PDB file of C-alpha atoms in Angstrom:
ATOM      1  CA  UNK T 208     162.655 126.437 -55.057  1.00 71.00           C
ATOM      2  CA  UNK T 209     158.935 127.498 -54.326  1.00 68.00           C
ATOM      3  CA  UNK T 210     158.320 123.706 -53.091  1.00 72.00           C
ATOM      4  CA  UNK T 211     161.370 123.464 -50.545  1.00 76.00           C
ATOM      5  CA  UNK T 212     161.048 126.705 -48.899  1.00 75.00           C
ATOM      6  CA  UNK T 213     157.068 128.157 -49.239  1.00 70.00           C
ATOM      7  CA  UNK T 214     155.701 124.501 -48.681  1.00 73.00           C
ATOM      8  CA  UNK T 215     158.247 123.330 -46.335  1.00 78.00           C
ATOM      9  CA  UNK T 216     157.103 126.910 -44.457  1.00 77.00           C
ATOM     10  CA  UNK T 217     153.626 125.464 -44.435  1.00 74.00           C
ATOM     11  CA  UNK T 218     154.152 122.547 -42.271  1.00 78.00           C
ATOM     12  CA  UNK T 219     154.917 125.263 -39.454  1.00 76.00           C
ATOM     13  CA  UNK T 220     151.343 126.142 -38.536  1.00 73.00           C
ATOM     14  CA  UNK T 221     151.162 122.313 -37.444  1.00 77.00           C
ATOM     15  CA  UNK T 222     153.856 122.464 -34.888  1.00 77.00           C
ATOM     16  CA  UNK T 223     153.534 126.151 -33.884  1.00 76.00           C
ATOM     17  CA  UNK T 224     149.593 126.037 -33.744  1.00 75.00           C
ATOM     18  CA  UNK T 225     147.928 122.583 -33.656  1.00 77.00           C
ATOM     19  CA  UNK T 226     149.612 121.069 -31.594  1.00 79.00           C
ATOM     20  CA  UNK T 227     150.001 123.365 -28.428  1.00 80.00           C
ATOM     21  CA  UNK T 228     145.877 124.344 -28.872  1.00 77.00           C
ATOM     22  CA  UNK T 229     145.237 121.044 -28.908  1.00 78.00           C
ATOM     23  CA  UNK T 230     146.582 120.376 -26.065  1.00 81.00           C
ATOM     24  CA  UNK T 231     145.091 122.809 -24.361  1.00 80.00           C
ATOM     25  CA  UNK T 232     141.961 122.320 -25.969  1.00 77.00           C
ATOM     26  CA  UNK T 233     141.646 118.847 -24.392  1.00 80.00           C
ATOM     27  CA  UNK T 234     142.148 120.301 -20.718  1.00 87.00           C
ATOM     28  CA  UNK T 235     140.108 123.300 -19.962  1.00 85.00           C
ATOM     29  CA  UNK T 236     136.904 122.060 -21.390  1.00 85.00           C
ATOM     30  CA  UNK T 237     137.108 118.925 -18.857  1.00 88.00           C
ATOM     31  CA  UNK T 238     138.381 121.342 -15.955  1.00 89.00           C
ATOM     32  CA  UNK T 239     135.416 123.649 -16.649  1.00 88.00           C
ATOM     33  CA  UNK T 240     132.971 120.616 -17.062  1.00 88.00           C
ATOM     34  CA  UNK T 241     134.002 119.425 -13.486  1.00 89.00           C
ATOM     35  CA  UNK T 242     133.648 122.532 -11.816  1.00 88.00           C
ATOM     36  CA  UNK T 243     130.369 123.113 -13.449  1.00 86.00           C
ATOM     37  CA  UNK T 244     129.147 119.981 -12.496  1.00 88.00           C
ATOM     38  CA  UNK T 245     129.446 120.559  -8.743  1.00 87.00           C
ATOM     39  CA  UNK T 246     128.730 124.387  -9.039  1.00 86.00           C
ATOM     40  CA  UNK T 247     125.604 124.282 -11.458  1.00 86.00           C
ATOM     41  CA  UNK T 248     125.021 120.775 -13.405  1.00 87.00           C
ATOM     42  CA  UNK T 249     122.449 122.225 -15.710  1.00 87.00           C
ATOM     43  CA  UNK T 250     125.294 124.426 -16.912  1.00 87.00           C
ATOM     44  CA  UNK T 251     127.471 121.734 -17.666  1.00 87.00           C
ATOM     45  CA  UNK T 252     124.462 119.577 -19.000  1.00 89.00           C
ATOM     46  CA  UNK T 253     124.129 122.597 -21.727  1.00 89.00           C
ATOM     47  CA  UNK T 254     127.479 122.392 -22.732  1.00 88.00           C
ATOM     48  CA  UNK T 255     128.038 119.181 -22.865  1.00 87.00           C
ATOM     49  CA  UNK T 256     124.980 119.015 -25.435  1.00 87.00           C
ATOM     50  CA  UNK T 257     126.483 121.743 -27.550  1.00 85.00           C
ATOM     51  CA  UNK T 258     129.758 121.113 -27.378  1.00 83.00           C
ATOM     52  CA  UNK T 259     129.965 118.443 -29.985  1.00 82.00           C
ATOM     53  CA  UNK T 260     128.783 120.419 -32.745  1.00 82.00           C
ATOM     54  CA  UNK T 261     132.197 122.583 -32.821  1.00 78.00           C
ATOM     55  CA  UNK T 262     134.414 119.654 -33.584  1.00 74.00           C
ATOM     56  CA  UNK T 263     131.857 118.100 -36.095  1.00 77.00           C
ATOM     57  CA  UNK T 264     131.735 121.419 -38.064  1.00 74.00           C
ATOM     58  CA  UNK T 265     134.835 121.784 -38.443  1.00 70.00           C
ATOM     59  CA  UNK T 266     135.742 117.817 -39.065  1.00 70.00           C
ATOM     60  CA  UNK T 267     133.252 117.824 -42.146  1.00 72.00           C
ATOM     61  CA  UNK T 268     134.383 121.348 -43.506  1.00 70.00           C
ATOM     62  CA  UNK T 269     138.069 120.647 -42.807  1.00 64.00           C
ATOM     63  CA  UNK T 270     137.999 117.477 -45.282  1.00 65.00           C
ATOM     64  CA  UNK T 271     137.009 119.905 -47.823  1.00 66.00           C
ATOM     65  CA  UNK T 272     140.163 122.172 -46.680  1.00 66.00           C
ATOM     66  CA  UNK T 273     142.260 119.664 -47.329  1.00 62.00           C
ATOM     67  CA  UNK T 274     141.381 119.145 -50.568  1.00 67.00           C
ATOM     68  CA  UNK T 275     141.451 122.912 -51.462  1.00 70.00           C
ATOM     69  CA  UNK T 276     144.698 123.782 -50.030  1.00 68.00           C
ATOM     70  CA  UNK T 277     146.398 120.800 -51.785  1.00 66.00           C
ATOM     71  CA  UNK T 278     145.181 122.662 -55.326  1.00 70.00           C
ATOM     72  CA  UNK T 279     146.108 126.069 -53.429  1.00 72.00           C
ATOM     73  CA  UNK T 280     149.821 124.681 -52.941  1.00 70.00           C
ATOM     74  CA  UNK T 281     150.039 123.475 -56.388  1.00 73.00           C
ATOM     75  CA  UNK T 282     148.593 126.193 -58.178  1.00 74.00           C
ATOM     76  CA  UNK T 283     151.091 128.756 -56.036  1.00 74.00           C
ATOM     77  CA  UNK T 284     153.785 126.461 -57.192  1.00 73.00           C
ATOM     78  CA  UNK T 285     152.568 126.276 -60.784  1.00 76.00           C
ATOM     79  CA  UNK T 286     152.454 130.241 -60.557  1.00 77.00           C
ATOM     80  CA  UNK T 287     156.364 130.574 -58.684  1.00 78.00           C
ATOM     81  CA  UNK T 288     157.709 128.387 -61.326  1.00 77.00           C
ATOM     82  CA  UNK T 289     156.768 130.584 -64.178  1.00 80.00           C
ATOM     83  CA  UNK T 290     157.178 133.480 -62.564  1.00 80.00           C
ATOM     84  CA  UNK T 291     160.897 132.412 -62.251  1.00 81.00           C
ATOM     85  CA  UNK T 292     161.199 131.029 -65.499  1.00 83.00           C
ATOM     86  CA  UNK T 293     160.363 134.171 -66.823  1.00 82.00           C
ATOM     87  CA  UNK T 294     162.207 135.932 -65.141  1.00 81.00           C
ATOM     88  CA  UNK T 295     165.410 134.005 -66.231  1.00 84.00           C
ATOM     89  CA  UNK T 296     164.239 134.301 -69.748  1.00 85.00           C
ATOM     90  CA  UNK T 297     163.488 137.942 -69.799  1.00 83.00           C
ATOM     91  CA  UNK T 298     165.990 138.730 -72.308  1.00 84.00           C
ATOM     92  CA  UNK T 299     165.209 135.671 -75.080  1.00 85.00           C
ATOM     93  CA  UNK T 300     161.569 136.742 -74.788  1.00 83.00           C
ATOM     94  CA  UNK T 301     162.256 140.400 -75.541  1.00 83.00           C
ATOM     95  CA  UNK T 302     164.852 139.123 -78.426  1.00 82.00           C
ATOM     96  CA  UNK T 303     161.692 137.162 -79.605  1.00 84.00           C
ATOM     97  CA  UNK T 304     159.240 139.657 -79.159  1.00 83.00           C
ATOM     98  CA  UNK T 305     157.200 137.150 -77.062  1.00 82.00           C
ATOM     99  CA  UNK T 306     156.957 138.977 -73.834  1.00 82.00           C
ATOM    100  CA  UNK T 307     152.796 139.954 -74.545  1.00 82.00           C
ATOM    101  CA  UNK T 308     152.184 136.572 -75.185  1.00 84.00           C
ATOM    102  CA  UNK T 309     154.140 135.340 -72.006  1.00 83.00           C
ATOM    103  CA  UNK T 310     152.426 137.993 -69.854  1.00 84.00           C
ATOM    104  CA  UNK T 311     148.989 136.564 -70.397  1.00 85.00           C
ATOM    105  CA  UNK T 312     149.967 133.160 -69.455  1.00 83.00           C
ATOM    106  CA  UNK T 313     151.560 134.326 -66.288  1.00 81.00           C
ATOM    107  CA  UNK T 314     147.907 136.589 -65.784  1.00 84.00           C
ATOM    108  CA  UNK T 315     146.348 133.115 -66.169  1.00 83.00           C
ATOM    109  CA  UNK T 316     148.511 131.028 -63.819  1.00 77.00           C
ATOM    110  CA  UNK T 317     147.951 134.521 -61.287  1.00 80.00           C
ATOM    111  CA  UNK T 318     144.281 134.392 -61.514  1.00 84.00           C
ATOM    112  CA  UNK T 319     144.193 130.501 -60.958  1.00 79.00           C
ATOM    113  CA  UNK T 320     146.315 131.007 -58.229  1.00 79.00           C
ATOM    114  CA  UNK T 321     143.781 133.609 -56.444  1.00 82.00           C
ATOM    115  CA  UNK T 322     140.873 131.931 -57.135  1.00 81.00           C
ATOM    116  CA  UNK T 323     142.378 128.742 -55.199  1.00 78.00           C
ATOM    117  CA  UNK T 324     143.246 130.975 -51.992  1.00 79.00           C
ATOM    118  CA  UNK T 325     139.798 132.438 -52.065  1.00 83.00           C
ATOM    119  CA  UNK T 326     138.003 129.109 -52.251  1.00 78.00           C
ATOM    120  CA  UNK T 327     140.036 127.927 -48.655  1.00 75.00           C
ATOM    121  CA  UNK T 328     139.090 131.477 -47.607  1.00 78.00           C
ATOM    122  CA  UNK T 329     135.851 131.278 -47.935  1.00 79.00           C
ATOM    123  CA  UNK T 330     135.045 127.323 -46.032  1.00 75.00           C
ATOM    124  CA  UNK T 331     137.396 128.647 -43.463  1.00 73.00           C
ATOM    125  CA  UNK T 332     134.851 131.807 -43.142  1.00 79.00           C
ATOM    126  CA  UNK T 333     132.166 129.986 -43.289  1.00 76.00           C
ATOM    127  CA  UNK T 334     133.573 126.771 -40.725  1.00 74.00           C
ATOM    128  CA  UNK T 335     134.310 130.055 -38.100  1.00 75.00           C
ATOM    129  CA  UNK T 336     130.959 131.986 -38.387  1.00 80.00           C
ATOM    130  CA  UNK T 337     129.167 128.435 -37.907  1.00 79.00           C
ATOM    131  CA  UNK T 338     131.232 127.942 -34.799  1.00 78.00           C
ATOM    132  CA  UNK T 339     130.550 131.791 -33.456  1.00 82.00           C
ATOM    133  CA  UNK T 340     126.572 130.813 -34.054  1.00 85.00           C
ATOM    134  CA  UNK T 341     127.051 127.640 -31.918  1.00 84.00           C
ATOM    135  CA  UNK T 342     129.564 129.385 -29.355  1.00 85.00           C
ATOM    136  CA  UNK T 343     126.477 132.273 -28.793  1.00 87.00           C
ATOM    137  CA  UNK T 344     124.035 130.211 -28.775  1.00 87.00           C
ATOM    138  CA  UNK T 345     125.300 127.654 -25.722  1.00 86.00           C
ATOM    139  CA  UNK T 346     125.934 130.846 -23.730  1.00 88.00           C
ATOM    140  CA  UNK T 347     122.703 132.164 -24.292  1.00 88.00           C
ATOM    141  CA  UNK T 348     121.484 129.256 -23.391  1.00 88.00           C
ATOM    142  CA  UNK T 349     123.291 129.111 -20.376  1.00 88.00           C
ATOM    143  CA  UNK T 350     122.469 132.660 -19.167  1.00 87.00           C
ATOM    144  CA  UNK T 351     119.077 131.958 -19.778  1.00 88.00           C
ATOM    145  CA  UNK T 352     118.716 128.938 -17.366  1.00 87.00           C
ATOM    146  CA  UNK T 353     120.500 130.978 -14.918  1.00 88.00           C
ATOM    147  CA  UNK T 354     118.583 134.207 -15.329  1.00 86.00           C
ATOM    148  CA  UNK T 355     115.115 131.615 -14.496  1.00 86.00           C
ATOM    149  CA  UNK T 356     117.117 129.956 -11.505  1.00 85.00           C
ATOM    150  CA  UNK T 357     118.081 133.223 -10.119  1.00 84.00           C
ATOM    151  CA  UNK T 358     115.104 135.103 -10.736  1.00 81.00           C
ATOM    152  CA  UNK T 359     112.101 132.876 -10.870  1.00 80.00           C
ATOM    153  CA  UNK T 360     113.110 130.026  -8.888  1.00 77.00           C
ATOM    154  CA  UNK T 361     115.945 131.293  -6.439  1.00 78.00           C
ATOM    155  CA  UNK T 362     117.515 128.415  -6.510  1.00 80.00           C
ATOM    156  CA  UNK T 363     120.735 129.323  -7.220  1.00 81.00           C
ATOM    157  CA  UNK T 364     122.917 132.259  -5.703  1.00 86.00           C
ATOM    158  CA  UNK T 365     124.355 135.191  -7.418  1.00 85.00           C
ATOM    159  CA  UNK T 366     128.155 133.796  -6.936  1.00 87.00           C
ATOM    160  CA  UNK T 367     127.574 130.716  -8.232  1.00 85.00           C
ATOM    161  CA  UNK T 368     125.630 132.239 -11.149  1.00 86.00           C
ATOM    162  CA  UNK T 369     128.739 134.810 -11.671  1.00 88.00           C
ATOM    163  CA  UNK T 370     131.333 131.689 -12.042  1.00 88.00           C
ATOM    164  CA  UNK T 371     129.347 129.633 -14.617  1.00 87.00           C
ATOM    165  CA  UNK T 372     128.809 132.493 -16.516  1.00 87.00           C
ATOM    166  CA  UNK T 373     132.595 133.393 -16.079  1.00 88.00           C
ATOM    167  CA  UNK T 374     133.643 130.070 -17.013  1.00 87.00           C
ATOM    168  CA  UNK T 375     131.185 129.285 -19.733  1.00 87.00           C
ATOM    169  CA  UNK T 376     133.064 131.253 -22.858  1.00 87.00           C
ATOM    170  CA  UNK T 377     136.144 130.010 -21.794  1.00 86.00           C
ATOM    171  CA  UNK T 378     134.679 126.417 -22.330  1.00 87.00           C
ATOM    172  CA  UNK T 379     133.983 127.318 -25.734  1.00 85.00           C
ATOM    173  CA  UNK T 380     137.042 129.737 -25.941  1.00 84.00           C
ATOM    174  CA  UNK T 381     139.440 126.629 -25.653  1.00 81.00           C
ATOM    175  CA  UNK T 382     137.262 124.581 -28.592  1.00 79.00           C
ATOM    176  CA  UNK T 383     137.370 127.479 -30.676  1.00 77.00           C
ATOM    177  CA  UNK T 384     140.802 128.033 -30.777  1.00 75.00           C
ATOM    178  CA  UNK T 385     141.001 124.255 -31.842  1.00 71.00           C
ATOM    179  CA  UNK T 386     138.536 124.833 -34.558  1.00 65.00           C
ATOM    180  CA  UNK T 387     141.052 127.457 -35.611  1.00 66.00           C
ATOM    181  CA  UNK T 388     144.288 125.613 -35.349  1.00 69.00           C
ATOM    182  CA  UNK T 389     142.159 122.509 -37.345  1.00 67.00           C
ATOM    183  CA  UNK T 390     142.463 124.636 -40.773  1.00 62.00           C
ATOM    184  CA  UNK T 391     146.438 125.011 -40.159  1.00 66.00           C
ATOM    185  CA  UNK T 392     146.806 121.085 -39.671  1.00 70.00           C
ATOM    186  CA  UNK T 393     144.552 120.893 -42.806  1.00 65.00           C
ATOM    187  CA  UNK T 394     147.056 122.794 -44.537  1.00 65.00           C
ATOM    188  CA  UNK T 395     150.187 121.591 -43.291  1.00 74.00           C
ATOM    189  CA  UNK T 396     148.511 118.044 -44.207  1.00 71.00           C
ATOM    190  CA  UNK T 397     147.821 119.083 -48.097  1.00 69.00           C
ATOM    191  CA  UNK T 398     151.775 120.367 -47.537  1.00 74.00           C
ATOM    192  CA  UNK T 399     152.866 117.200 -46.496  1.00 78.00           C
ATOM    193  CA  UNK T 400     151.038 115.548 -49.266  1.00 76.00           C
ATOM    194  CA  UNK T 401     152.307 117.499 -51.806  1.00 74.00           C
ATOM    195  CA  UNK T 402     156.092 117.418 -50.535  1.00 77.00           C
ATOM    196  CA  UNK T 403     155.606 113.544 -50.235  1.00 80.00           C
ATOM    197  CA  UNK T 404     154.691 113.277 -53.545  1.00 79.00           C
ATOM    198  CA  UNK T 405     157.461 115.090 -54.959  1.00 77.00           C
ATOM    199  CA  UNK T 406     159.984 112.581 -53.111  1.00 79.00           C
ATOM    200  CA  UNK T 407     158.265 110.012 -54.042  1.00 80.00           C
ATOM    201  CA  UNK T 408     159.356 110.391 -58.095  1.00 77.00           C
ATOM    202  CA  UNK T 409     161.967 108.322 -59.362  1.00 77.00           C
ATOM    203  CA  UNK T 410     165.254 110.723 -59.685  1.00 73.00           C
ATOM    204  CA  UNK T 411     166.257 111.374 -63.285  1.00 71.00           C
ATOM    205  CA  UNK T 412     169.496 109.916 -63.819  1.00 73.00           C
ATOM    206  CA  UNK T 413     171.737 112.376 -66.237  1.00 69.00           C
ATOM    207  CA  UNK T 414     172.574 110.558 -69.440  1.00 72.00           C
ATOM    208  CA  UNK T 415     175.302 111.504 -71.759  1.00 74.00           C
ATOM    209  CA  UNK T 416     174.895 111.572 -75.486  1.00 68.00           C
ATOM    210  CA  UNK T 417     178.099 109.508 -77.629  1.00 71.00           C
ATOM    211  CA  UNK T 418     181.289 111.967 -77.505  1.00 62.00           C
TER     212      UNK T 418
END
């Protein structure tokens, strides 16, 4: 039950998320490039230069996010399975006097199961403050080289300083939201996986013992 309806449920963030941000993702940084370029190319030199670290970041941690959130899927599995076996047992483990014992192993399976979660927790932490450093830094960057052209070498008027500097987070806006939709389509992936394996077994044909 917990594999056809909580791991089916993860392939949504795929579809809902990844998809439509990526998308998007792929458009607005090459509008913004172009505009840059004829506005202030310095600008767009700056983010072109720190643009690719986003997507690498999150390509290297994201491998590892796969890997987690297939042993997050089966360990919540592991953990609904019990929990529902138990539950449908309540009654012989009480007539056995086996419910303490029973408890502990559904504590373990519950403690296995949160330890999982806060392992993809933590690299998808980590993957986001990474991109905020990289996101602050090109825009510091960029005000920086605009604060000299303005101030020390007036080469560059106040309008056009006001649109990079409008346009510049939404550059990294749009790559950020497909650093963030990258750890759903890791887990939808270590879904897939895990629902692919499970139709991939050999179906247990019911045998009948002599009447």
């Amino acid at each position: 039950i917990s594999l056809y309806v909580d791991t089916v449920e993860e392939l949504d963030g795929y579809y809902r998320e990844f998809i439509p941000l990526k998308i998007r993702s792929q458009i607005v940084p090459i509008v913004v490039l172009i505009c840059l370029v004829f506005v202030n190319i310095e600008s767009a030199l700056i983010l072109l230069v720190t643009a690719p670290f986003i997507p690498i970041s999150y390509i290297i941690i994201g491998k590892k996010t796969q890997a987690e959130s297939e042993l997050q899927l089966d360990a919540m599995n592991r953990f609904s399975g019990k929990f529902l076996d138990l539950l449908y047992g309540l009654q012989t483990l009480k007539l056995f006097r086996k419910t303490e014992q029973q408890r502990d192993v559904l504590a373990d399976h519950n403690q296995a199961f949160t330890a999982r979660t806060m392992n993809v927790l933590k690299i998808a932490f980590a993957s986001t403050l990474f991109v905020e450093l990289i996101t602050t830094l090109g825009i510091g960057l960029i005000a920086l080289q605009i604060g000299f052209e303005i101030l020390v070498f007036e080469s560059l008027p106040f309008v056009s300083a006001f649109f990079v500097l409008t346009l510049a987070p939404e550059f990294y806006s749009a790559l950020k939201e497909r650093a963030t939709a990258f750890h759903a389509k890791k887990g939808s992936n270590a879904a897939m996986n895990v629902l692919q394996t499970e139709l991939k077994k050999k179906k247990k044909t019911l045998s009948w013992g002599p009447p």
